[in-house]
Short mmCIF file of C-alpha atoms and ligand atoms in Angstrom, two decimals:
data_model
loop_
_atom_site.label_atom_id
_atom_site.label_comp_id
_atom_site.label_asym_id
_atom_site.label_seq_id
_atom_site.Cartn_x
_atom_site.Cartn_y
_atom_site.Cartn_z
CA UNK Y 1302 -1.96 -37.70 7.59
CA UNK Y 1303 1.31 -38.90 6.10
CA UNK Y 1304 3.43 -35.88 5.29
CA UNK Y 1305 6.48 -36.11 2.99
CA UNK Y 1306 10.06 -35.44 4.08
CA UNK Y 1307 11.03 -31.91 5.23
CA UNK Y 1308 13.05 -31.51 2.02
CA UNK Y 1309 9.84 -31.92 0.00
CA UNK Y 1310 7.75 -29.70 2.28
CA UNK Y 1311 10.38 -26.96 1.97
CA UNK Y 1312 9.44 -26.63 -1.73
CA UNK Y 1313 5.74 -26.09 -1.06
CA UNK Y 1314 3.76 -22.83 -0.90
CA UNK Y 1315 0.27 -22.49 0.55
CA UNK Y 1316 -0.83 -19.64 -1.71
CA UNK Y 1317 -3.82 -18.55 0.38
CA UNK Y 1318 -4.30 -18.72 4.16
CA UNK Y 1319 -5.48 -16.54 7.04
CA UNK Y 1320 -3.10 -17.42 9.89
CA UNK Y 1321 -3.69 -14.12 11.71
CA UNK Y 1322 -7.39 -15.01 12.19
CA UNK Y 1323 -6.34 -17.23 15.13
CA UNK Y 1324 -3.80 -16.67 17.91
CA UNK Y 1325 -0.41 -17.76 16.57
CA UNK Y 1326 1.81 -19.95 18.71
CA UNK Y 1327 5.47 -19.01 18.00
CA UNK Y 1328 6.30 -22.70 18.36
CA UNK Y 1329 4.02 -23.48 15.41
CA UNK Y 1330 5.79 -20.84 13.32
CA UNK Y 1331 9.20 -22.29 14.27
CA UNK Y 1332 8.04 -25.73 13.17
CA UNK Y 1333 6.37 -24.56 9.96
CA UNK Y 1334 8.14 -26.13 6.98
CA UNK Y 1335 6.19 -24.69 4.07
CA UNK Y 1336 5.82 -21.09 2.84
CA UNK Y 1337 2.47 -19.47 3.61
CA UNK Y 1338 0.83 -16.51 1.86
CA UNK Y 1339 -0.84 -14.72 4.77
CA UNK Y 1340 -3.94 -12.81 3.68
CA UNK Y 1341 -5.41 -9.78 5.35
CA UNK Y 1342 -9.03 -8.78 4.86
CA UNK Y 1343 -9.97 -5.73 6.94
CA UNK Y 1344 -8.58 -2.73 8.82
CA UNK Y 1345 -7.74 -4.64 11.98
CA UNK Y 1346 -5.61 -7.40 10.45
CA UNK Y 1347 -3.28 -5.47 8.11
CA UNK Y 1348 -0.90 -4.82 10.99
CA UNK Y 1349 -1.08 -8.45 12.15
CA UNK Y 1350 0.06 -9.64 8.73
CA UNK Y 1351 2.77 -6.97 8.73
CA UNK Y 1352 4.11 -8.20 12.07
CA UNK Y 1353 3.96 -11.86 11.09
CA UNK Y 1354 5.92 -11.19 7.89
CA UNK Y 1355 8.50 -9.14 9.79
CA UNK Y 1356 8.98 -11.93 12.31
CA UNK Y 1357 9.16 -14.77 9.74
CA UNK Y 1358 10.34 -13.21 6.47
CA UNK Y 1359 11.41 -16.55 4.98
CA UNK Y 1360 8.17 -18.37 5.72
CA UNK Y 1361 5.51 -15.72 5.20
CA UNK Y 1362 4.51 -13.83 2.05
CA UNK Y 1363 2.48 -10.85 3.32
CA UNK Y 1364 -0.74 -10.04 1.48
CA UNK Y 1365 -2.52 -6.75 2.12
CA UNK Y 1366 -6.02 -5.87 1.01
CA UNK Y 1367 -9.70 -5.45 1.81
CA UNK Y 1368 -12.09 -8.37 1.39
CA UNK Y 1369 -15.61 -7.81 0.00
CA UNK Y 1370 -17.12 -8.99 3.33
CA UNK Y 1371 -15.72 -5.80 4.88
CA UNK Y 1372 -16.30 -3.48 1.93
CA UNK Y 1373 -19.26 -1.80 3.65
CA UNK Y 1374 -16.82 -0.37 6.22
CA UNK Y 1375 -15.23 1.69 3.44
CA UNK Y 1376 -16.88 4.86 2.09
CA UNK Y 1377 -16.24 6.15 -1.39
CA UNK Y 1378 -16.61 9.83 -0.42
CA UNK Y 1379 -14.43 11.59 2.12
CA UNK Y 1380 -17.08 13.86 3.60
CA UNK Y 1381 -19.89 11.55 4.65
CA UNK Y 1382 -21.30 10.69 8.09
CA UNK Y 1383 -21.55 7.16 9.44
CA UNK Y 1384 -25.33 7.30 9.34
CA UNK Y 1385 -25.51 8.63 5.76
CA UNK Y 1386 -22.95 6.15 4.47
CA UNK Y 1387 -24.65 3.01 5.77
CA UNK Y 1388 -28.16 4.30 5.00
CA UNK Y 1389 -27.18 4.99 1.40
CA UNK Y 1390 -25.40 1.67 1.04
CA UNK Y 1391 -28.09 -0.58 2.54
CA UNK Y 1392 -31.16 1.55 1.62
CA UNK Y 1393 -33.44 0.10 4.33
CA UNK Y 1394 -37.10 -0.04 3.32
CA UNK Y 1395 -39.88 1.66 5.28
CA UNK Y 1396 -41.06 -1.54 6.96
CA UNK Y 1397 -40.63 -1.42 10.73
CA UNK Y 1398 -38.86 -4.76 10.74
CA UNK Y 1399 -36.30 -3.70 8.15
CA UNK Y 1400 -35.68 -0.38 9.91
CA UNK Y 1401 -35.20 -2.20 13.21
CA UNK Y 1402 -32.67 -4.51 11.59
CA UNK Y 1403 -30.88 -1.53 10.09
CA UNK Y 1404 -30.67 0.32 13.41
CA UNK Y 1405 -29.41 -2.76 15.23
CA UNK Y 1406 -26.76 -3.31 12.57
CA UNK Y 1407 -25.81 0.36 12.49
CA UNK Y 1408 -25.05 0.34 16.21
CA UNK Y 1409 -22.49 -2.46 15.72
CA UNK Y 1410 -20.76 -1.02 12.62
CA UNK Y 1411 -17.59 1.08 12.74
CA UNK Y 1412 -17.22 4.62 11.43
CA UNK Y 1413 -16.46 4.06 7.73
CA UNK Y 1414 -12.96 4.75 6.43
CA UNK Y 1415 -12.64 6.74 3.18
CA UNK Y 1416 -11.35 4.71 0.23
CA UNK Y 1417 -8.58 7.28 -0.31
CA UNK Y 1418 -7.21 6.53 3.16
CA UNK Y 1419 -7.48 2.77 2.60
CA UNK Y 1420 -5.54 3.03 -0.65
CA UNK Y 1421 -2.77 5.16 0.82
CA UNK Y 1422 -2.19 2.78 3.74
CA UNK Y 1423 -2.31 -0.16 1.33
CA UNK Y 1424 0.29 1.58 -0.81
CA UNK Y 1425 2.52 1.99 2.22
CA UNK Y 1426 2.20 -1.67 3.24
CA UNK Y 1427 2.84 -2.97 -0.28
CA UNK Y 1428 5.85 -0.69 -0.67
CA UNK Y 1429 7.40 -1.74 2.62
CA UNK Y 1430 7.46 -5.40 1.50
CA UNK Y 1431 8.86 -5.93 -2.02
CA UNK Y 1432 7.38 -9.45 -2.07
CA UNK Y 1433 3.93 -8.46 -0.79
CA UNK Y 1434 0.80 -9.29 -2.79
CA UNK Y 1435 -2.65 -7.73 -2.93
CA UNK Y 1436 -5.11 -9.98 -1.08
CA UNK Y 1437 -7.61 -10.94 -0.15
CA UNK Y 1438 -9.77 -8.80 -2.42
CA UNK Y 1439 -12.74 -9.62 -4.61
CA UNK Y 1440 -16.45 -9.75 -5.28
CA UNK Y 1441 -19.12 -11.72 -3.42
CA UNK Y 1442 -22.81 -11.80 -4.25
CA UNK Y 1443 -23.70 -14.48 -1.71
CA UNK Y 1444 -22.85 -12.95 1.65
CA UNK Y 1445 -25.02 -10.96 4.04
CA UNK Y 1446 -23.62 -8.65 6.71
CA UNK Y 1447 -23.54 -10.33 10.14
CA UNK Y 1448 -24.58 -8.34 13.22
CA UNK Y 1449 -21.35 -9.40 14.85
CA UNK Y 1450 -18.60 -10.85 12.70
CA UNK Y 1451 -16.72 -12.33 15.66
CA UNK Y 1452 -19.66 -14.25 17.07
CA UNK Y 1453 -20.10 -17.92 16.20
CA UNK Y 1454 -22.41 -18.89 14.67
CA UNK Y 1455 -22.90 -15.52 13.04
CA UNK Y 1456 -26.38 -14.02 13.07
CA UNK Y 1457 -26.96 -12.49 9.65
CA UNK Y 1458 -28.72 -9.21 8.93
CA UNK Y 1459 -30.88 -8.94 5.78
CA UNK Y 1460 -28.36 -6.50 4.26
CA UNK Y 1461 -25.89 -7.08 1.45
CA UNK Y 1462 -23.30 -4.78 -0.14
CA UNK Y 1463 -24.33 -3.63 -3.64
CA UNK Y 1464 -22.03 -4.97 -6.32
CA UNK Y 1465 -21.24 -1.46 -7.58
CA UNK Y 1466 -19.77 -0.57 -4.18
CA UNK Y 1467 -17.71 -3.76 -4.06
CA UNK Y 1468 -16.49 -3.12 -7.59
CA UNK Y 1469 -15.37 0.43 -6.83
CA UNK Y 1470 -13.29 -0.82 -3.90
CA UNK Y 1471 -11.88 -3.78 -5.77
CA UNK Y 1472 -11.02 -1.70 -8.81
CA UNK Y 1473 -9.13 0.91 -6.77
CA UNK Y 1474 -7.08 -1.87 -5.14
CA UNK Y 1475 -6.34 -3.58 -8.47
CA UNK Y 1476 -5.31 -0.25 -10.03
CA UNK Y 1477 -2.79 0.12 -7.21
CA UNK Y 1478 -1.53 -3.46 -7.67
CA UNK Y 1479 -0.95 -2.86 -11.38
CA UNK Y 1480 0.78 0.46 -10.67
CA UNK Y 1481 3.12 -1.24 -8.19
CA UNK Y 1482 3.45 -4.46 -10.22
CA UNK Y 1483 1.99 -6.70 -7.50
CA UNK Y 1484 0.24 -10.03 -7.87
CA UNK Y 1485 -3.31 -10.57 -6.64
CA UNK Y 1486 -5.22 -13.20 -4.67
CA UNK Y 1487 -8.85 -12.86 -5.75
CA UNK Y 1488 -12.06 -14.06 -4.12
CA UNK Y 1489 -15.03 -14.37 -6.47
CA UNK Y 1490 -18.24 -15.93 -5.19
CA UNK Y 1491 -21.45 -16.01 -7.24
CA UNK Y 1492 -19.83 -13.26 -9.30
CA UNK Y 1493 -18.20 -15.00 -12.25
CA UNK Y 1494 -19.87 -12.73 -14.83
CA UNK Y 1495 -18.96 -9.39 -13.21
CA UNK Y 1496 -15.46 -10.75 -12.56
CA UNK Y 1497 -15.06 -11.50 -16.27
CA UNK Y 1498 -16.35 -8.03 -17.16
CA UNK Y 1499 -13.89 -6.50 -14.74
CA UNK Y 1500 -10.96 -8.42 -16.30
CA UNK Y 1501 -12.15 -7.21 -19.70
CA UNK Y 1502 -12.19 -3.57 -18.59
CA UNK Y 1503 -8.77 -3.89 -16.97
CA UNK Y 1504 -7.27 -5.54 -20.03
CA UNK Y 1505 -8.72 -2.79 -22.25
CA UNK Y 1506 -7.30 -0.08 -20.00
CA UNK Y 1507 -3.86 -1.50 -19.20
CA UNK Y 1508 -3.04 -3.89 -22.02
CA UNK Y 1509 0.35 -5.44 -21.29
CA UNK Y 1510 0.56 -3.67 -17.90
CA UNK Y 1511 -2.12 -6.07 -16.70
CA UNK Y 1512 -0.20 -9.06 -18.06
CA UNK Y 1513 2.84 -8.09 -15.99
CA UNK Y 1514 1.03 -9.10 -12.82
CA UNK Y 1515 -0.41 -12.51 -11.98
CA UNK Y 1516 -3.85 -13.10 -10.54
CA UNK Y 1517 -4.82 -16.18 -8.55
CA UNK Y 1518 -8.47 -17.25 -8.60
CA UNK Y 1519 -8.46 -18.48 -5.02
CA UNK Y 1520 -10.84 -21.31 -3.97
CA UNK Y 1521 -12.38 -20.80 -7.37
CA UNK Y 1522 -16.01 -21.92 -7.73
CA UNK Y 1523 -16.49 -21.00 -11.40
CA UNK Y 1524 -18.31 -23.44 -13.66
CA UNK Y 1525 -15.93 -25.42 -15.87
CA UNK Y 1526 -17.16 -23.48 -18.95
CA UNK Y 1527 -16.59 -20.11 -17.29
CA UNK Y 1528 -13.18 -21.17 -16.02
CA UNK Y 1529 -12.11 -22.37 -19.47
CA UNK Y 1530 -13.05 -19.00 -20.86
CA UNK Y 1531 -11.08 -17.07 -18.22
CA UNK Y 1532 -8.05 -19.27 -18.69
CA UNK Y 1533 -8.11 -18.81 -22.45
CA UNK Y 1534 -8.61 -15.04 -22.39
CA UNK Y 1535 -6.27 -14.10 -19.56
CA UNK Y 1536 -2.90 -15.86 -19.61
CA UNK Y 1537 -1.91 -14.15 -16.33
CA UNK Y 1538 -4.62 -15.95 -14.32
CA UNK Y 1539 -3.83 -18.94 -12.12
CA UNK Y 1540 -6.09 -21.37 -10.22
CA UNK Y 1541 -5.73 -22.47 -6.61
CA UNK Y 1542 -8.12 -24.74 -4.79
CA UNK Y 1543 -8.59 -25.65 -1.14
CA UNK Y 1544 -10.00 -28.75 0.48
CA UNK Y 1545 -12.01 -26.67 2.94
CA UNK Y 1546 -13.93 -24.65 0.31
CA UNK Y 1547 -13.71 -26.61 -2.95
CA UNK Y 1548 -13.56 -30.11 -1.46
CA UNK Y 1549 -17.33 -29.97 -0.83
CA UNK Y 1550 -18.09 -29.73 -4.55
CA UNK Y 1551 -17.24 -32.34 -7.21
CA UNK Y 1552 -16.81 -29.32 -9.53
CA UNK Y 1553 -13.26 -28.86 -8.25
CA UNK Y 1554 -12.06 -32.06 -9.87
CA UNK Y 1555 -13.22 -30.79 -13.28
CA UNK Y 1556 -11.44 -27.49 -12.64
CA UNK Y 1557 -8.19 -29.31 -11.83
CA UNK Y 1558 -8.60 -31.44 -14.92
CA UNK Y 1559 -9.22 -28.41 -17.14
CA UNK Y 1560 -6.52 -26.23 -15.64
CA UNK Y 1561 -3.38 -25.56 -17.64
CA UNK Y 1562 -0.75 -27.73 -15.87
CA UNK Y 1563 1.49 -24.63 -15.68
CA UNK Y 1564 -1.10 -22.47 -13.92
CA UNK Y 1565 -2.36 -24.58 -11.03
CA UNK Y 1566 -1.47 -23.80 -7.41
CA UNK Y 1567 -2.56 -25.14 -4.00
CA UNK Y 1568 -3.86 -23.47 -0.86
CA UNK Y 1569 -5.35 -24.23 2.55
CA UNK Y 1570 -7.56 -21.12 3.02
CA UNK Y 1571 -7.20 -22.03 6.71
CA UNK Y 1572 -7.31 -19.64 9.62
CA UNK Y 1573 -5.05 -21.78 11.83
CA UNK Y 1574 -1.35 -22.05 11.06
CA UNK Y 1575 -1.27 -25.54 12.61
CA UNK Y 1576 -3.54 -26.78 9.83
CA UNK Y 1577 -2.00 -25.07 6.80
CA UNK Y 1578 0.53 -27.81 6.00
CA UNK Y 1579 -1.82 -30.80 6.21
CA UNK Y 1580 -4.63 -28.98 4.38
CA UNK Y 1581 -2.32 -27.88 1.58
CA UNK Y 1582 -0.81 -31.36 1.35
CA UNK Y 1583 -4.26 -32.87 1.00
CA UNK Y 1584 -4.90 -30.66 -2.05
CA UNK Y 1585 -1.44 -31.55 -3.44
CA UNK Y 1586 -2.50 -35.20 -3.38
CA UNK Y 1587 -5.81 -34.43 -5.08
CA UNK Y 1588 -4.06 -32.46 -7.83
CA UNK Y 1589 -1.57 -35.31 -8.32
CA UNK Y 1590 -4.38 -37.83 -8.59
CA UNK Y 1591 -6.46 -35.85 -11.10
CA UNK Y 1592 -3.47 -34.81 -13.21
CA UNK Y 1593 -1.84 -38.24 -13.04
CA UNK Y 1594 1.36 -36.82 -11.54
CA UNK Y 1595 3.59 -38.73 -9.15
CA UNK Y 1596 3.98 -37.57 -5.54
CA UNK Y 1597 7.57 -37.03 -4.40
CA UNK Y 1598 8.60 -38.68 -1.17
CA UNK Y 1599 12.07 -37.17 -1.30
CA UNK Y 1600 13.62 -34.22 -3.11
CA UNK Y 1601 15.85 -34.46 -6.14
CA UNK Y 1602 16.69 -31.09 -7.72
CA UNK Y 1603 18.34 -32.57 -10.80
CA UNK Y 1604 15.43 -34.44 -12.38
CA UNK Y 1605 14.48 -34.36 -16.06
CA UNK Y 1606 11.19 -32.50 -16.72
CA UNK Y 1607 9.58 -35.78 -17.83
CA UNK Y 1608 10.18 -37.12 -14.31
CA UNK Y 1609 8.75 -34.12 -12.46
CA UNK Y 1610 6.31 -34.97 -9.69
CA UNK Y 1611 3.47 -32.82 -8.37
CA UNK Y 1612 5.55 -30.84 -5.87
CA UNK Y 1613 8.15 -29.90 -8.44
CA UNK Y 1614 5.43 -28.83 -10.87
CA UNK Y 1615 3.61 -26.77 -8.23
CA UNK Y 1616 6.88 -25.17 -7.20
CA UNK Y 1617 7.61 -24.18 -10.81
CA UNK Y 1618 4.06 -22.84 -11.16
CA UNK Y 1619 4.54 -20.66 -8.10
CA UNK Y 1620 7.78 -19.34 -9.64
CA UNK Y 1621 5.85 -18.71 -12.87
CA UNK Y 1622 3.21 -16.84 -10.88
CA UNK Y 1623 6.02 -14.70 -9.43
CA UNK Y 1624 7.52 -14.19 -12.92
CA UNK Y 1625 10.69 -15.91 -11.75
CA UNK Y 1626 10.55 -18.74 -14.27
ZN1 ZN I 2419 -9.56 -16.48 2.06
#
């Protein structure tokens, strides 16, 4: 891939990536020329993101939060046992096969952590980094719990996490983000309708408090109609797409086309820091093509707005997302 000059790359932010999901070579971090928003998703990676952001404060925006794929590891009540929590959540049927699957899964699952504890450690992490965001959080109606998350390929159990449980965990995290004035990176898969309803509830409760934070619909898979509706109703929502998730569907070109030119961002959603730059750059080129924007080969800070290329526009959008423009 042909990358632009370092001066151009220095303007670019990958708004959603998971670099701590792979071992990180310090050399790769030294050579990194873009800014990366490093997501966390579960108990074990919050500290990895913390350390990465401490080591590379100018290249990494730390993002703390609990992803729906790990929401079953969180219990809503403080005084529940492991067995009771998972049994209530997954409600295995009486069939021998289903019970077997449940018992196998149960033996691999951790002791659940109470939501109150999750929120207080999240509060601590967000407060220790003034630039930290909430992410990755969200809703997912497509995933099933794997027997072993770290195994590849993952063998899936028949169990899913009820939407109500995911919503309770998401809502508590968003309430905290609004209280602390932090922006959000949101995952929403096969859950466009409940996501809209959630935004509605939040808007009704917080009014302008909700508008003071920005929310990025990361690797958004909404239908064009649904997306148009979200964009119209919630001026604090942004769109970011990735080649790895959205590139598979022609839908993403319609989303780019429909997206307010001031509210589009780019991301890699990659779990390998070595790939973040090229993956993000690929999406930059797609956005430029669909929007009919030029692609900068070198950087000129003093251009007229009518001459702005894709990188300058994306940079301004990121500043808008941060409420700095
Ligand atoms: Zn992600």
